[in-house]
Short mmCIF file of C-alpha atoms in Angstrom, two decimals:
data_model
loop_
_atom_site.label_atom_id
_atom_site.label_comp_id
_atom_site.label_asym_id
_atom_site.label_seq_id
_atom_site.Cartn_x
_atom_site.Cartn_y
_atom_site.Cartn_z
CA UNK A 1 11.43 119.28 103.98
CA UNK A 2 8.78 121.78 104.44
CA UNK A 3 9.39 125.16 102.87
CA UNK A 4 6.52 127.25 104.13
CA UNK A 5 4.01 127.19 107.07
CA UNK A 6 0.60 125.71 106.12
CA UNK A 7 -1.64 122.80 107.60
CA UNK A 8 -0.04 120.18 105.31
CA UNK A 9 0.19 117.21 107.49
CA UNK A 10 -1.33 114.83 110.06
CA UNK A 11 1.19 115.07 112.56
CA UNK A 12 0.56 116.20 116.11
CA UNK A 13 1.67 119.97 115.35
CA UNK A 14 0.95 122.48 112.60
CA UNK A 15 3.72 124.38 111.18
CA UNK A 16 2.21 127.81 111.56
CA UNK A 17 4.85 130.37 111.26
CA UNK A 18 8.15 130.06 109.67
CA UNK A 19 10.18 127.08 107.78
CA UNK A 20 13.36 125.08 108.29
CA UNK A 21 15.05 124.07 105.14
CA UNK A 22 18.43 123.02 103.52
CA UNK A 23 20.01 124.06 100.31
CA UNK A 24 21.59 120.94 99.34
CA UNK A 25 24.69 119.70 96.56
CA UNK A 26 24.26 116.43 94.83
CA UNK A 27 27.44 113.95 94.93
CA UNK A 28 27.40 111.55 92.45
CA UNK A 29 28.90 108.29 93.37
CA UNK A 30 27.56 106.43 90.29
CA UNK A 31 25.54 107.11 86.91
CA UNK A 32 24.46 103.36 86.39
CA UNK A 33 23.06 102.68 88.24
CA UNK A 34 22.22 106.46 89.66
CA UNK A 35 23.79 106.39 93.01
CA UNK A 36 24.02 109.70 94.97
CA UNK A 37 23.85 111.37 98.22
CA UNK A 38 23.11 115.19 99.24
CA UNK A 39 25.60 117.30 100.83
CA UNK A 40 23.95 120.09 102.98
CA UNK A 41 25.35 123.54 101.69
CA UNK A 42 23.28 125.84 103.94
CA UNK A 43 20.46 125.93 106.14
CA UNK A 44 17.45 128.46 105.31
CA UNK A 45 15.74 128.78 108.97
CA UNK A 46 13.27 131.60 109.57
CA UNK A 47 14.35 133.53 112.81
CA UNK A 48 11.30 131.89 114.58
CA UNK A 49 9.42 128.75 113.79
CA UNK A 50 6.41 128.23 115.75
CA UNK A 51 4.62 124.67 115.91
CA UNK A 52 0.72 124.66 117.47
CA UNK A 53 -0.55 121.87 118.59
CA UNK A 54 -2.97 119.95 116.31
CA UNK A 55 -6.23 119.12 118.62
CA UNK A 56 -7.68 117.00 115.92
CA UNK A 57 -4.75 114.39 115.98
CA UNK A 58 -5.81 110.94 115.86
CA UNK A 59 -3.28 109.85 118.58
CA UNK A 60 -3.72 112.72 121.40
CA UNK A 61 -4.34 110.53 124.08
CA UNK A 62 -1.43 107.92 123.82
CA UNK A 63 1.28 110.78 122.45
CA UNK A 64 0.04 114.06 122.50
CA UNK A 65 0.66 117.05 121.83
CA UNK A 66 0.73 118.24 125.50
CA UNK A 67 1.98 121.60 124.85
CA UNK A 68 0.13 124.33 123.00
CA UNK A 69 2.54 125.83 121.22
CA UNK A 70 6.53 125.16 120.38
CA UNK A 71 8.56 128.16 119.22
CA UNK A 72 12.07 127.25 117.78
CA UNK A 73 14.19 130.19 118.38
CA UNK A 74 16.65 130.30 115.16
CA UNK A 75 17.82 133.67 116.16
CA UNK A 76 19.96 132.52 118.83
CA UNK A 77 23.34 130.61 118.15
CA UNK A 78 23.75 127.63 120.17
CA UNK A 79 26.02 129.09 122.93
CA UNK A 80 23.59 131.82 123.77
CA UNK A 81 20.81 129.67 123.77
CA UNK A 82 22.53 127.42 126.62
CA UNK A 83 23.69 130.53 128.14
CA UNK A 84 20.08 131.79 128.42
CA UNK A 85 18.62 128.25 128.84
CA UNK A 86 21.11 128.10 131.84
CA UNK A 87 20.55 131.35 133.29
CA UNK A 88 17.19 132.21 132.73
CA UNK A 89 13.41 130.98 133.08
CA UNK A 90 11.56 132.14 129.57
CA UNK A 91 13.90 132.52 127.50
CA UNK A 92 15.13 129.45 126.19
CA UNK A 93 13.52 125.82 127.29
CA UNK A 94 15.16 123.15 125.77
CA UNK A 95 18.73 123.28 123.67
CA UNK A 96 19.36 120.06 121.80
CA UNK A 97 22.89 118.90 120.83
CA UNK A 98 24.80 120.20 124.14
CA UNK A 99 28.43 119.46 124.06
CA UNK A 100 29.71 117.00 126.41
CA UNK A 101 32.25 119.73 127.34
CA UNK A 102 29.02 121.99 128.61
CA UNK A 103 27.61 119.22 130.56
CA UNK A 104 29.05 120.03 134.05
CA UNK A 105 27.93 123.66 133.41
CA UNK A 106 24.39 122.32 132.74
CA UNK A 107 24.22 119.96 135.52
CA UNK A 108 25.10 123.00 137.82
CA UNK A 109 22.38 125.13 136.61
CA UNK A 110 19.83 126.20 138.77
CA UNK A 111 17.35 126.62 136.03
CA UNK A 112 17.74 123.70 133.90
CA UNK A 113 19.14 119.92 133.90
CA UNK A 114 21.01 117.65 131.87
CA UNK A 115 19.13 115.08 129.80
CA UNK A 116 21.05 112.37 128.39
CA UNK A 117 20.04 109.46 125.86
CA UNK A 118 22.06 106.57 124.42
CA UNK A 119 21.62 107.98 120.73
CA UNK A 120 21.72 105.55 117.54
CA UNK A 121 25.05 107.48 116.67
CA UNK A 122 28.40 106.16 116.00
CA UNK A 123 31.88 107.57 116.41
CA UNK A 124 34.38 105.86 114.35
CA UNK A 125 37.78 106.66 112.05
CA UNK A 126 37.21 105.64 108.86
CA UNK A 127 40.07 103.50 107.45
CA UNK A 128 41.54 104.57 103.91
CA UNK A 129 41.99 100.90 102.23
CA UNK A 130 43.44 102.24 99.24
CA UNK A 131 47.05 102.36 100.73
CA UNK A 132 48.59 100.14 103.04
CA UNK A 133 45.66 99.97 105.35
CA UNK A 134 44.32 97.50 102.60
CA UNK A 135 46.09 95.08 105.03
CA UNK A 136 43.82 93.50 107.69
CA UNK A 137 46.77 92.97 110.06
CA UNK A 138 47.24 96.83 110.23
CA UNK A 139 43.65 97.28 110.67
CA UNK A 140 43.31 95.08 113.63
CA UNK A 141 46.59 96.41 114.91
CA UNK A 142 44.99 99.88 114.80
CA UNK A 143 42.13 98.66 116.69
CA UNK A 144 44.18 97.11 119.39
CA UNK A 145 46.15 100.43 119.72
CA UNK A 146 43.58 102.46 121.08
CA UNK A 147 42.07 102.67 124.83
CA UNK A 148 38.66 103.32 124.01
CA UNK A 149 37.82 104.22 127.35
CA UNK A 150 40.17 107.09 127.64
CA UNK A 151 38.70 108.55 124.43
CA UNK A 152 35.23 108.45 125.97
CA UNK A 153 36.10 109.67 129.33
CA UNK A 154 38.64 112.38 128.20
CA UNK A 155 37.14 113.05 124.69
CA UNK A 156 33.60 112.96 125.12
CA UNK A 157 33.37 113.81 128.94
CA UNK A 158 32.53 110.15 129.71
CA UNK A 159 29.12 110.68 127.49
CA UNK A 160 29.51 107.87 125.15
CA UNK A 161 29.18 104.24 124.88
CA UNK A 162 32.18 101.91 123.75
CA UNK A 163 30.71 99.86 120.77
CA UNK A 164 32.80 96.67 119.38
CA UNK A 165 32.02 97.69 115.72
CA UNK A 166 29.04 99.93 114.53
CA UNK A 167 25.86 98.51 115.86
CA UNK A 168 25.00 99.73 119.43
CA UNK A 169 24.35 96.83 122.09
CA UNK A 170 20.59 98.56 122.21
CA UNK A 171 20.19 97.97 118.55
CA UNK A 172 18.70 95.06 116.82
CA UNK A 173 21.85 93.07 115.02
CA UNK A 174 24.12 93.47 117.89
CA UNK A 175 25.90 90.12 117.78
CA UNK A 176 25.25 88.50 121.32
CA UNK A 177 28.38 88.55 123.35
CA UNK A 178 30.41 90.96 121.08
CA UNK A 179 33.13 92.63 122.85
CA UNK A 180 35.52 95.38 121.30
CA UNK A 181 39.15 95.14 120.28
CA UNK A 182 41.34 94.60 123.57
CA UNK A 183 43.57 97.40 124.10
CA UNK A 184 46.66 95.65 123.76
CA UNK A 185 49.34 97.39 122.67
CA UNK A 186 52.09 94.52 122.53
CA UNK A 187 49.82 92.85 120.09
CA UNK A 188 49.28 95.74 118.28
CA UNK A 189 52.94 96.42 117.76
CA UNK A 190 53.36 92.86 116.60
CA UNK A 191 50.57 92.91 113.80
CA UNK A 192 51.94 96.12 112.79
CA UNK A 193 55.34 95.23 112.39
CA UNK A 194 54.64 91.56 110.79
CA UNK A 195 52.77 93.14 108.06
CA UNK A 196 54.92 96.44 107.39
CA UNK A 197 53.83 99.99 107.19
CA UNK A 198 56.11 102.01 105.07
CA UNK A 199 58.93 102.72 106.86
CA UNK A 200 59.51 106.50 107.86
CA UNK A 201 55.75 107.50 106.58
CA UNK A 202 53.70 109.00 108.86
CA UNK A 203 50.37 107.81 109.51
CA UNK A 204 47.67 111.03 108.88
CA UNK A 205 44.41 111.23 110.49
CA UNK A 206 41.96 113.93 109.27
CA UNK A 207 39.34 115.37 111.23
CA UNK A 208 36.96 118.20 111.46
CA UNK A 209 37.14 120.78 114.18
CA UNK A 210 34.64 119.30 116.63
CA UNK A 211 36.60 115.60 116.86
CA UNK A 212 40.06 117.40 116.80
CA UNK A 213 40.24 116.52 120.31
CA UNK A 214 39.17 112.88 119.64
CA UNK A 215 41.75 112.87 117.09
CA UNK A 216 44.66 113.92 119.22
CA UNK A 217 43.55 111.17 121.56
CA UNK A 218 43.66 108.38 119.08
CA UNK A 219 47.13 110.05 117.92
CA UNK A 220 48.41 109.80 120.93
CA UNK A 221 47.62 106.11 121.38
CA UNK A 222 48.82 105.21 117.93
CA UNK A 223 52.23 106.64 118.77
CA UNK A 224 52.37 105.09 121.82
CA UNK A 225 51.64 101.54 120.79
CA UNK A 226 52.93 101.39 117.33
CA UNK A 227 56.02 103.80 117.65
CA UNK A 228 54.53 105.62 114.75
CA UNK A 229 54.65 109.20 113.39
CA UNK A 230 51.16 110.21 113.36
CA UNK A 231 50.03 113.71 111.71
CA UNK A 232 46.74 115.59 112.25
CA UNK A 233 45.28 117.19 109.57
CA UNK A 234 42.08 119.60 111.12
CA UNK A 235 40.09 120.53 107.71
CA UNK A 236 39.07 124.04 107.91
CA UNK A 237 35.08 124.66 107.93
CA UNK A 238 35.69 126.35 104.53
CA UNK A 239 36.79 123.11 103.06
CA UNK A 240 34.50 120.31 104.62
CA UNK A 241 32.05 120.51 101.84
CA UNK A 242 34.58 119.85 99.28
CA UNK A 243 36.16 117.07 101.35
CA UNK A 244 33.07 115.44 101.72
CA UNK A 245 32.25 115.37 98.19
CA UNK A 246 35.34 114.39 97.41
CA UNK A 247 34.67 111.54 99.80
CA UNK A 248 31.35 110.51 98.42
CA UNK A 249 32.56 110.52 94.63
CA UNK A 250 35.65 108.83 95.15
CA UNK A 251 37.29 110.45 92.40
CA UNK A 252 40.05 111.71 93.97
CA UNK A 253 42.71 110.01 96.04
CA UNK A 254 42.15 111.07 99.70
CA UNK A 255 45.01 112.64 101.60
CA UNK A 256 44.47 110.79 104.79
CA UNK A 257 44.88 107.08 106.13
CA UNK A 258 42.03 107.53 109.08
CA UNK A 259 39.27 110.13 109.03
CA UNK A 260 37.23 110.78 112.09
CA UNK A 261 33.38 110.76 111.26
CA UNK A 262 30.26 110.59 113.18
CA UNK A 263 27.22 109.57 111.88
CA UNK A 264 23.57 108.47 112.73
CA UNK A 265 20.79 106.03 112.05
CA UNK A 266 17.33 106.77 112.19
CA UNK A 267 15.82 103.86 113.86
CA UNK A 268 17.09 100.76 116.06
CA UNK A 269 15.96 98.05 113.46
CA UNK A 270 18.53 97.64 110.81
CA UNK A 271 21.48 99.39 111.36
CA UNK A 272 23.87 98.22 108.53
CA UNK A 273 20.88 99.83 106.27
CA UNK A 274 21.77 103.35 107.37
CA UNK A 275 25.33 102.68 108.92
CA UNK A 276 27.45 99.95 107.79
CA UNK A 277 26.51 100.19 104.29
CA UNK A 278 27.15 104.08 104.41
CA UNK A 279 30.78 103.07 105.37
CA UNK A 280 31.54 99.91 103.56
CA UNK A 281 28.98 98.83 100.99
CA UNK A 282 29.60 99.69 97.25
CA UNK A 283 26.98 102.86 97.35
CA UNK A 284 28.39 103.77 100.69
CA UNK A 285 29.06 107.35 100.91
CA UNK A 286 31.78 106.83 103.31
CA UNK A 287 33.45 103.83 101.82
CA UNK A 288 37.34 104.88 101.31
CA UNK A 289 38.67 101.90 99.55
CA UNK A 290 37.43 99.40 97.36
CA UNK A 291 34.27 97.79 97.49
CA UNK A 292 34.37 94.96 99.62
CA UNK A 293 32.65 91.48 98.37
CA UNK A 294 32.26 89.97 101.55
CA UNK A 295 30.43 92.90 102.71
CA UNK A 296 28.35 93.50 99.97
CA UNK A 297 27.33 89.80 99.58
CA UNK A 298 25.86 89.68 103.29
CA UNK A 299 24.01 93.15 102.57
CA UNK A 300 22.42 92.02 99.55
CA UNK A 301 21.43 88.69 101.66
CA UNK A 302 20.14 91.18 104.44
CA UNK A 303 18.09 93.51 102.19
CA UNK A 304 15.71 90.93 100.63
CA UNK A 305 14.91 89.32 104.01
CA UNK A 306 11.02 90.11 104.40
CA UNK A 307 11.14 88.07 107.95
CA UNK A 308 12.29 90.41 110.67
CA UNK A 309 14.25 87.60 112.63
CA UNK A 310 16.16 86.76 109.20
CA UNK A 311 17.10 90.25 108.66
CA UNK A 312 18.14 90.72 112.07
CA UNK A 313 20.08 87.48 111.98
CA UNK A 314 21.93 88.64 108.97
CA UNK A 315 22.58 92.25 110.22
CA UNK A 316 24.18 90.67 113.22
CA UNK A 317 26.80 88.66 110.91
CA UNK A 318 26.90 92.01 109.05
CA UNK A 319 28.33 93.78 112.41
CA UNK A 320 30.53 90.71 113.07
CA UNK A 321 32.14 90.55 109.82
CA UNK A 322 32.99 94.32 110.01
CA UNK A 323 34.57 93.60 113.25
CA UNK A 324 36.32 90.68 112.03
CA UNK A 325 37.82 92.75 109.04
CA UNK A 326 38.27 95.60 111.10
CA UNK A 327 36.75 97.99 108.54
CA UNK A 328 37.13 101.03 110.50
CA UNK A 329 38.73 102.09 113.66
CA UNK A 330 35.79 101.54 116.02
CA UNK A 331 35.39 103.98 118.67
CA UNK A 332 31.81 104.61 120.57
CA UNK A 333 28.31 105.76 120.23
CA UNK A 334 28.07 109.30 121.51
CA UNK A 335 25.14 110.13 123.68
CA UNK A 336 22.56 113.01 122.89
CA UNK A 337 22.65 115.68 125.51
CA UNK A 338 19.88 118.39 125.89
CA UNK A 339 19.49 121.14 128.62
CA UNK A 340 16.04 121.27 129.85
CA UNK A 341 14.34 123.89 131.83
CA UNK A 342 13.45 122.47 135.08
CA UNK A 343 9.66 122.93 134.44
CA UNK A 344 9.84 121.14 131.49
CA UNK A 345 9.52 117.39 131.00
CA UNK A 346 11.29 115.96 128.20
CA UNK A 347 11.87 112.44 127.20
CA UNK A 348 14.78 111.91 124.57
CA UNK A 349 14.22 109.57 121.39
CA UNK A 350 16.82 107.57 120.57
CA UNK A 351 17.08 108.93 116.93
CA UNK A 352 14.99 112.10 116.80
CA UNK A 353 13.73 115.30 118.43
CA UNK A 354 10.09 114.55 118.95
CA UNK A 355 7.99 117.05 121.11
CA UNK A 356 4.56 115.72 121.16
CA UNK A 357 5.07 113.85 124.49
CA UNK A 358 6.59 117.44 126.23
CA UNK A 359 4.78 119.13 129.34
CA UNK A 360 5.18 121.70 131.57
CA UNK A 361 3.98 122.18 135.24
CA UNK A 362 2.26 124.89 136.28
CA UNK A 363 5.28 126.52 137.62
CA UNK A 364 6.53 127.25 134.08
CA UNK A 365 6.94 130.65 132.38
CA UNK A 366 4.42 130.47 129.84
CA UNK A 367 1.71 129.36 132.60
CA UNK A 368 2.11 132.57 134.79
CA UNK A 369 -0.24 135.38 134.02
CA UNK A 370 2.06 137.65 131.89
CA UNK A 371 3.49 134.72 129.98
CA UNK A 372 1.74 135.88 126.41
CA UNK A 373 3.89 139.22 126.58
CA UNK A 374 7.05 137.57 127.58
CA UNK A 375 6.32 135.24 124.75
CA UNK A 376 5.97 137.39 122.28
CA UNK A 377 9.22 139.80 123.66
CA UNK A 378 11.31 136.20 123.19
CA UNK A 379 11.51 136.23 119.56
CA UNK A 380 14.18 138.18 117.93
CA UNK A 381 15.23 138.04 114.23
CA UNK A 382 18.81 137.49 112.78
CA UNK A 383 20.00 134.14 112.96
CA UNK A 384 21.06 132.64 109.72
CA UNK A 385 21.09 129.08 110.92
CA UNK A 386 23.86 126.55 111.91
CA UNK A 387 25.57 124.75 108.91
CA UNK A 388 26.49 121.39 109.02
CA UNK A 389 26.03 118.23 107.16
CA UNK A 390 23.65 115.15 107.56
CA UNK A 391 24.48 113.41 104.49
CA UNK B 1 -18.53 104.50 129.92
CA UNK B 2 -16.26 106.53 127.80
CA UNK B 3 -12.92 107.43 127.68
CA UNK B 4 -11.96 110.90 129.46
CA UNK B 5 -10.88 113.35 126.77
CA UNK B 6 -7.05 113.75 126.65
CA UNK B 7 -5.89 116.71 128.62
CA UNK B 8 -5.83 120.07 126.64
CA UNK B 9 -2.25 121.18 125.77
CA UNK B 10 -1.24 123.74 128.03
CA UNK B 11 2.20 126.02 127.81
CA UNK B 12 4.39 127.12 125.28
CA UNK B 13 8.35 125.96 125.01
CA UNK B 14 11.09 127.52 123.45
CA UNK B 15 13.63 125.38 121.67
CA UNK B 16 17.08 126.13 120.48
CA UNK B 17 17.81 123.06 117.97
CA UNK B 18 21.23 123.16 116.31
CA UNK B 19 20.87 119.90 114.88
CA UNK B 20 21.48 119.98 110.85
CA UNK B 21 18.33 117.51 110.90
CA UNK B 22 16.10 120.14 112.32
CA UNK B 23 14.67 120.63 109.01
CA UNK B 24 13.46 116.94 109.22
CA UNK B 25 12.40 116.97 112.88
CA UNK B 26 10.11 119.90 111.84
CA UNK B 27 8.78 117.47 108.94
CA UNK B 28 8.38 114.80 111.41
CA UNK B 29 6.77 116.58 114.04
CA UNK B 30 4.09 118.06 111.58
CA UNK B 31 3.83 115.20 109.20
CA UNK B 32 3.51 111.44 109.44
CA UNK B 33 4.14 108.35 107.53
CA UNK B 34 2.93 104.85 107.09
CA UNK B 35 5.24 104.04 110.04
CA UNK B 36 6.94 106.18 112.96
CA UNK B 37 10.31 105.49 115.24
CA UNK B 38 9.39 105.62 118.94
CA UNK B 39 11.76 106.72 121.62
CA UNK B 40 13.58 103.60 121.78
CA UNK B 41 14.24 103.82 117.86
CA UNK B 42 11.63 100.78 117.02
CA UNK B 43 9.27 100.91 114.26
CA UNK B 44 5.83 101.41 115.36
CA UNK B 45 2.55 101.95 112.98
CA UNK B 46 1.59 105.43 112.53
CA UNK B 47 -0.46 105.90 109.50
CA UNK B 48 -0.50 102.21 108.55
CA UNK B 49 -1.99 99.96 111.15
CA UNK B 50 -0.56 96.74 109.60
CA UNK B 51 1.84 95.62 106.71
CA UNK B 52 1.69 92.32 104.88
CA UNK B 53 3.60 90.48 102.07
CA UNK B 54 0.96 88.94 100.14
CA UNK B 55 4.00 87.57 98.27
CA UNK B 56 7.77 88.40 98.11
CA UNK B 57 7.22 91.40 95.63
CA UNK B 58 3.72 92.81 97.44
CA UNK B 59 3.59 94.96 100.03
CA UNK B 60 0.09 95.60 101.54
CA UNK B 61 -0.45 98.20 103.74
CA UNK B 62 -3.81 98.68 105.91
CA UNK B 63 -4.37 102.15 107.06
CA UNK B 64 -5.57 103.86 110.05
CA UNK B 65 -9.24 105.18 109.79
CA UNK B 66 -10.72 108.39 111.04
CA UNK B 67 -7.36 110.27 110.17
CA UNK B 68 -7.61 114.11 108.98
CA UNK B 69 -5.02 116.28 107.83
CA UNK B 70 -4.49 119.76 109.63
CA UNK B 71 -6.77 121.42 106.59
CA UNK B 72 -9.52 118.79 107.46
CA UNK B 73 -9.19 116.55 104.64
CA UNK B 74 -9.88 112.96 105.52
CA UNK B 75 -6.59 110.59 104.87
CA UNK B 76 -6.79 107.64 102.53
CA UNK B 77 -5.10 105.49 100.49
CA UNK B 78 -5.49 108.18 97.65
CA UNK B 79 -3.43 110.28 99.71
CA UNK B 80 -0.68 107.35 99.87
CA UNK B 81 -0.40 106.83 96.08
CA UNK B 82 -0.55 110.71 95.47
CA UNK B 83 2.55 111.39 97.55
CA UNK B 84 4.14 107.89 96.45
CA UNK B 85 3.61 108.99 92.58
CA UNK B 86 5.21 112.55 93.26
CA UNK B 87 8.17 110.72 95.21
CA UNK B 88 8.68 108.51 92.31
CA UNK B 89 9.29 111.25 89.61
CA UNK B 90 12.62 111.92 90.85
CA UNK B 91 15.74 110.15 90.78
CA UNK B 92 16.90 111.20 94.30
CA UNK B 93 14.39 112.68 96.26
CA UNK B 94 15.79 111.73 99.82
CA UNK B 95 18.92 113.90 101.07
CA UNK B 96 20.14 110.96 102.75
CA UNK B 97 20.64 109.46 99.01
CA UNK B 98 19.32 107.06 96.82
CA UNK B 99 19.79 104.33 99.14
CA UNK B 100 16.22 105.32 100.43
CA UNK B 101 14.76 105.13 96.98
CA UNK B 102 12.24 102.56 96.13
CA UNK B 103 13.21 101.18 92.82
CA UNK B 104 11.52 102.96 89.79
CA UNK B 105 9.33 100.21 88.59
CA UNK B 106 7.57 100.27 92.06
CA UNK B 107 3.86 101.17 91.51
CA UNK B 108 1.15 101.98 94.50
CA UNK B 109 -2.36 100.63 93.82
CA UNK B 110 -5.32 101.79 95.85
CA UNK B 111 -6.86 98.92 96.93
CA UNK B 112 -9.46 100.63 98.95
CA UNK B 113 -9.72 104.09 100.71
CA UNK B 114 -7.80 102.30 103.76
CA UNK B 115 -5.94 99.80 101.74
CA UNK B 116 -2.83 100.13 99.50
CA UNK B 117 -0.70 97.86 97.75
CA UNK B 118 2.91 98.53 96.59
CA UNK B 119 4.04 96.27 93.65
CA UNK B 120 8.09 96.17 93.72
CA UNK B 121 10.20 94.64 91.50
CA UNK B 122 11.66 92.14 93.89
CA UNK B 123 11.55 91.66 97.40
CA UNK B 124 12.74 94.45 99.54
CA UNK B 125 13.01 93.78 103.38
CA UNK B 126 13.77 97.19 103.98
CA UNK B 127 10.84 98.82 102.37
CA UNK B 128 8.63 99.16 105.31
CA UNK B 129 11.35 101.07 107.44
CA UNK B 130 12.13 103.22 104.33
CA UNK B 131 8.88 104.35 104.83
CA UNK B 132 9.82 106.75 107.90
CA UNK B 133 10.99 108.61 105.13
CA UNK B 134 7.61 108.58 102.99
CA UNK B 135 6.28 111.86 104.35
CA UNK B 136 2.33 112.15 103.61
CA UNK B 137 1.51 115.44 102.82
CA UNK B 138 -2.24 116.67 101.91
CA UNK B 139 -3.73 117.14 98.86
CA UNK B 140 -3.32 120.83 98.91
CA UNK B 141 0.49 120.77 99.69
CA UNK B 142 0.69 119.15 96.32
CA UNK B 143 -2.23 120.59 94.10
CA UNK B 144 -3.73 123.55 95.91
CA UNK B 145 -3.28 126.93 94.98
CA UNK B 146 0.43 128.11 95.27
CA UNK B 147 1.27 124.71 96.32
CA UNK B 148 4.63 124.43 98.14
CA UNK B 149 5.17 120.57 97.47
CA UNK B 150 8.63 119.33 98.50
CA UNK B 151 10.68 121.91 96.94
CA UNK B 152 8.60 122.44 93.92
CA UNK B 153 7.81 126.16 94.66
CA UNK B 154 11.02 127.06 96.42
CA UNK B 155 13.69 125.35 94.15
CA UNK B 156 11.79 124.17 91.21
CA UNK B 157 12.53 120.52 92.00
CA UNK B 158 11.84 117.89 94.17
CA UNK B 159 15.49 116.47 93.95
CA UNK B 160 17.02 116.37 97.45
CA UNK B 161 14.09 118.13 98.82
CA UNK B 162 11.90 115.12 100.49
#
């Protein structure tokens, strides 16, 4: 991360004011070979961070930059930013990470529109295979118990795609013809009863606050399909960091059977590297349960393939294996939502937030005669930065 | 007949990005890597123009010519090696974790100003993809007066700050 402004790179913009960095804490999985992930403890963002167009960029003709300046307004919290984007011109042009719950409000705005993208994100329930859910039939029963369409429609306002396992259909490594587990409560109940969940034991679903609604929908499906007591544990914000560390380090037993968890990929090329491995691999940060020899063998086969086509072929087998073994309770791939001012043209990326191609039309506030003054007055200090954990 | 000059950038946009990856998005809008990821999530060449495996332990990148850092320094294979050697000093430089590491035995060799060769201890089919996280900074970023490095100046360490 870049901790202070300067002409440090070759990219389409130069960081001329402010910085955005994270404070991290190490979570160690193994000393030998040394294996770790970093947890974000907090962010350190300047109240205003300014990028200026790099007029010398080698790819200006094809990509840009098309705007002269981008101001990242960290002085506004997301809710206030969305309000200003939807109700004014000149305050906020783009808000990222719009909640599906706000999508209709964005669509109704006279000043902004809703931009959506099939993002490389996955929402699933991690299955704790250290307990009774080590049994394959129980994991398959969970997958047949949930109505994924209802979860997408009611939990995410429809802004998600159902995925059979962990690879979205637009990514390399999606097995041809793959279909999600059917919503089949009768078959699920048969599998569940045949394998034998401990009588009287409730199934515990853990979640962070943003996915509490999804957890409720999953819980209601499991109760209905399996005639099962289900408890929901909403992890308090102040305990999320410790809980994340415990999950990654795997020293302590997890107090849950399912954990609603979202994750992302930074490309569409080989999802098992950033996604499947993280959930199921021996060095996976989110693996809950013993290493899976079948998974690890496939991953080891994939990672040494220098031929792209062969690598993708193994990636398909990895996704199919995860599906067959029901290694998670698979749910969906949430979309990325943006609120964008009507005078701004923004094309979303599936994996990142790039602004080189962004343009503004002649009606945009910044191209009006008094725009310079408006821009200067829009910067207000005070925002300490949203916290979150990318790792 | 010469190609028309690209249009001059116009306007200012105000952005609010609550993503916990904002630190990375700022890096990717200002720095580049041998490859980048396009709007569909596909790997495309950026500072590199091609990647080849002369043998199963050697990756050779041909680098783009005519690229300059924002301070005017010409971009060459020596920049790649400098950044690679800095990154390899650390046990876990990348926030997503050690899976993005190159094995510690890996070395970078400058073949010429626009060719660099990486020698790995074994075949690494993910090596080119990992280079999305291999940000290439100027010499001044590492060695200039008051150079920030990735985390050096602010945190005293590059661990977890790439």
